[in-house]
CSV table of C-alpha atoms in Angstrom, one decimal:
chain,number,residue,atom,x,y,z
Q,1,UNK,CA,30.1,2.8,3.3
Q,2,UNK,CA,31.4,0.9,0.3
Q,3,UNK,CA,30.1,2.6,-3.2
Q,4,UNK,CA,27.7,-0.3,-4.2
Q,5,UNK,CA,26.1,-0.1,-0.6
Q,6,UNK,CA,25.8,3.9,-0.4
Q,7,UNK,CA,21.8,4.7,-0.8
Q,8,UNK,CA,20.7,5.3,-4.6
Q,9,UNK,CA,19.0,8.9,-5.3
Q,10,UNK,CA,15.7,6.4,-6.3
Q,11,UNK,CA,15.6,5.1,-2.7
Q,12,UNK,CA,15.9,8.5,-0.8
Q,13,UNK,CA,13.6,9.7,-3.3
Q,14,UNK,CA,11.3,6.9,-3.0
Q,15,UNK,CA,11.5,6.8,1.4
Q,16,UNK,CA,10.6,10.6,1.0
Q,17,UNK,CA,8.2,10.0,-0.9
Q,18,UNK,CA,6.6,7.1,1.4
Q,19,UNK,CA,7.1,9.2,4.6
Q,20,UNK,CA,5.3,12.4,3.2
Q,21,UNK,CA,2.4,10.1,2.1
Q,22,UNK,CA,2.4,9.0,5.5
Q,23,UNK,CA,2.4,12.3,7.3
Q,24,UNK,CA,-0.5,13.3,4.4
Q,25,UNK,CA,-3.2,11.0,6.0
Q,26,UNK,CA,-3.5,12.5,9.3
Q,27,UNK,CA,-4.2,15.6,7.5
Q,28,UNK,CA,-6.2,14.1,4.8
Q,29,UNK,CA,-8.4,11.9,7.6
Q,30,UNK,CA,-9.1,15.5,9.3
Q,31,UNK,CA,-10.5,16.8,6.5
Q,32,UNK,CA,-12.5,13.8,5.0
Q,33,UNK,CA,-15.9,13.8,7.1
Q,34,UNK,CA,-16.3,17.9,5.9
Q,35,UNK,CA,-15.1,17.4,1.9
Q,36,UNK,CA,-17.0,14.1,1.6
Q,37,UNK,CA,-20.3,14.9,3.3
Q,38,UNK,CA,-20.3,18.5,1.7
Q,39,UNK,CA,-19.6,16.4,-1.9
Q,40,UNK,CA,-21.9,13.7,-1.9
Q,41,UNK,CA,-24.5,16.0,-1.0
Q,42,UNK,CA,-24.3,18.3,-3.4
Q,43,UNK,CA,-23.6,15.8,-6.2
Q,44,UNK,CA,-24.8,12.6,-5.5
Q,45,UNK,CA,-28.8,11.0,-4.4
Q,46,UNK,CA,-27.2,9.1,-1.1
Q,47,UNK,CA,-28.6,9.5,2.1
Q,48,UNK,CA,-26.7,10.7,5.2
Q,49,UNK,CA,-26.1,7.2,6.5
Q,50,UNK,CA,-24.8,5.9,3.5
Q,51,UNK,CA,-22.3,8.8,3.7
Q,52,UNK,CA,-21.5,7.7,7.4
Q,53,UNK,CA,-21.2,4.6,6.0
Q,54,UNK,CA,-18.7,6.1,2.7
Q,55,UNK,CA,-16.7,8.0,5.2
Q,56,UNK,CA,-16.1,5.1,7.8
Q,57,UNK,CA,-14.6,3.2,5.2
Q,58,UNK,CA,-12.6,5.8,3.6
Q,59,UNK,CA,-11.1,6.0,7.1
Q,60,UNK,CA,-10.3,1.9,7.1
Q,61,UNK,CA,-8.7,2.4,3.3
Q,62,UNK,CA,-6.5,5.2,4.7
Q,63,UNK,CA,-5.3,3.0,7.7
Q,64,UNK,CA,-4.4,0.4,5.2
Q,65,UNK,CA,-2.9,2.8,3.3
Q,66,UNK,CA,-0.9,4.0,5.9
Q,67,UNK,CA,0.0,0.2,7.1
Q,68,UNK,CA,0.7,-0.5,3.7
Q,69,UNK,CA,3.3,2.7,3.7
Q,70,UNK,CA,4.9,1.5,6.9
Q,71,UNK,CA,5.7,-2.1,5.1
Q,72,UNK,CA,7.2,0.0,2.1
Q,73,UNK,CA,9.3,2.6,4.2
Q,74,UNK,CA,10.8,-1.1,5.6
Q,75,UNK,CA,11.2,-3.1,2.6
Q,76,UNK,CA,13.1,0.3,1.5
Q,77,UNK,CA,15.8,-0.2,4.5
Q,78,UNK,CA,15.9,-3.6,3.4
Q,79,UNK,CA,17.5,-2.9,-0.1
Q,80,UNK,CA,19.2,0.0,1.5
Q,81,UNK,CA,20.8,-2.5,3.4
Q,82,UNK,CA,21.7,-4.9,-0.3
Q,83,UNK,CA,19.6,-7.4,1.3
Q,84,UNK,CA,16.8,-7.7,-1.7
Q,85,UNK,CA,17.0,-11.4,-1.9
Q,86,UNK,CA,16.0,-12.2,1.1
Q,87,UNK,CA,13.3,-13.9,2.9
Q,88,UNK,CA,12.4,-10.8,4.7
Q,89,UNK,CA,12.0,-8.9,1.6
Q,90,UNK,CA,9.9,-11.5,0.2
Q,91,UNK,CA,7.5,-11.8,3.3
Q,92,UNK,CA,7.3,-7.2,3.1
Q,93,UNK,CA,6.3,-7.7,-0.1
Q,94,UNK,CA,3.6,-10.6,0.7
Q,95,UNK,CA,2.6,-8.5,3.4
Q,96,UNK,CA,1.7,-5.5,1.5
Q,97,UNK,CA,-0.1,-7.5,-1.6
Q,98,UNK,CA,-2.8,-9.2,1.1
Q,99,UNK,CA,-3.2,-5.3,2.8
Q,100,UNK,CA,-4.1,-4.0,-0.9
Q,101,UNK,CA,-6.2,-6.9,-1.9
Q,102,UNK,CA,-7.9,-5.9,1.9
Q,103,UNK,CA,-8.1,-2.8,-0.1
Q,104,UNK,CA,-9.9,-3.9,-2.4
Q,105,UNK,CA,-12.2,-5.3,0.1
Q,106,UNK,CA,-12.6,-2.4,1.6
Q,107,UNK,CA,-14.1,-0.8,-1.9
Q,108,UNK,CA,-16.0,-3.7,-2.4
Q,109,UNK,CA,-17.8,-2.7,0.6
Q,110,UNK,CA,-18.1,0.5,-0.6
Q,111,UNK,CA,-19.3,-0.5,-3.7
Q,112,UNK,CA,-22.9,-1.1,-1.9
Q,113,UNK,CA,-23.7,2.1,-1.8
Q,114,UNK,CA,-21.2,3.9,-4.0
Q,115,UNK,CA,-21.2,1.9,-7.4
Q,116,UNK,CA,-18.1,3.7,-8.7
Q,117,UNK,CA,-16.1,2.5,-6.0
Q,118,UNK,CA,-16.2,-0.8,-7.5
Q,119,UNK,CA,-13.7,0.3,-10.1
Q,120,UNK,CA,-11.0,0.7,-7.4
Q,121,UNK,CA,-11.7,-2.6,-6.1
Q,122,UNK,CA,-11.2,-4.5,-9.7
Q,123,UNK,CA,-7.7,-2.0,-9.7
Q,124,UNK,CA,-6.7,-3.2,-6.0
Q,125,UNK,CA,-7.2,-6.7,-5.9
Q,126,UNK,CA,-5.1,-7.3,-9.6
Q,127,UNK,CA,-2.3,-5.1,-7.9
Q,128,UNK,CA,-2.1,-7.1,-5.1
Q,129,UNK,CA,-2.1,-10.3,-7.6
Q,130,UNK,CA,0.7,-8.9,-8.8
Q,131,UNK,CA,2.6,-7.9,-5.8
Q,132,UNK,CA,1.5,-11.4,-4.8
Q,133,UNK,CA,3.9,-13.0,-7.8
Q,134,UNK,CA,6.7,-10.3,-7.4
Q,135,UNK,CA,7.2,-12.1,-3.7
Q,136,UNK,CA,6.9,-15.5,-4.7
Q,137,UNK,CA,9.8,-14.2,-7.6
Q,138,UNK,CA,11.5,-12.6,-4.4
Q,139,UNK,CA,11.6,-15.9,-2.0
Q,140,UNK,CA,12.4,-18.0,-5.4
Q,141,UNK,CA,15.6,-15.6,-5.5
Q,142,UNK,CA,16.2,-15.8,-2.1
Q,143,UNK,CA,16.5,-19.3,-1.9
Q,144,UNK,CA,18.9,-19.3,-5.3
Q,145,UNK,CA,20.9,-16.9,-3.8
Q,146,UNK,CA,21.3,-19.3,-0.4
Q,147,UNK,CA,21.7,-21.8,-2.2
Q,148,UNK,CA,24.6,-20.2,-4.9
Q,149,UNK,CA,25.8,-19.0,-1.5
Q,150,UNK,CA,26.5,-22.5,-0.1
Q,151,UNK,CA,28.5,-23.8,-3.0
Q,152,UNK,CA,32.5,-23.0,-3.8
């Protein structure tokens, strides 16, 4: 592998990172209906079906999570690959902007019953704004590039 194309330390560190996330969830979805149920009864006034309610979409937030995860661990072997300006690498990146503002969603819902939750969705959905303009900045690239590409 030539020296500019061998893997930087801040993309091994940044797939390990991704892939111990991902292996976290499982784990983390085991222990949810317990930790919640056990915490919002002791410190909050919400009755047991609005906890049902909290933990079933905790459980949807950690699936995005984990699709979300999957889209990073790819975009990831994309610039391993030196192929950032790409089109592919702009539609990752599009990808995992609508799954976090569906995040946000997600915490909107929760919101109904869990007030504080609607902090989170303020915090998703301007993330996903943001990872919305990063891949319009990525295709925008990606087309320069093809098109710097096609001339002598």
């Amino acid at each position: 592998m030539p020296e500019s194309r061998k893997p930087r330390l801040s993309l091994i560190l940044s797939f390990a990172a991704c892939v111990l996330c991902l292996i976290a969830i499982p784990a983390v979805m085991i222990c949810l209906p317990s930790t919640a149920t056990k915490y919002l009864s002791e410190h909050e006034p919400i009755l047991m079906e609005d906890i049902t309610f909290i933990i079933a979409m905790l459980y949807v937030g950690m699936a995005i999570a984990a699709a979300v995860l999957v889209l990073l661990i790819c975009l990831l072997r994309v610039c391993r690959k030196g192929s950032v300006f790409t089109p592919v690498s702009g539609r990752l990146v599009l990808a995992i902007a609508l799954l976090v503002i569906a995040e946000g969603g997600v915490f909107a819902l929760l919101g109904l019953v869990y007030r504080p939750a609607l902090a989170i969705t303020v915090v998703a959905v301007t993330m996903g704004l943001c990872f919305t303009v990063v891949s319009q900045v990525l295709r925008e690239a990606a087309a320069l590039k093809e098109e710097n590409d096609g001339t002598i």
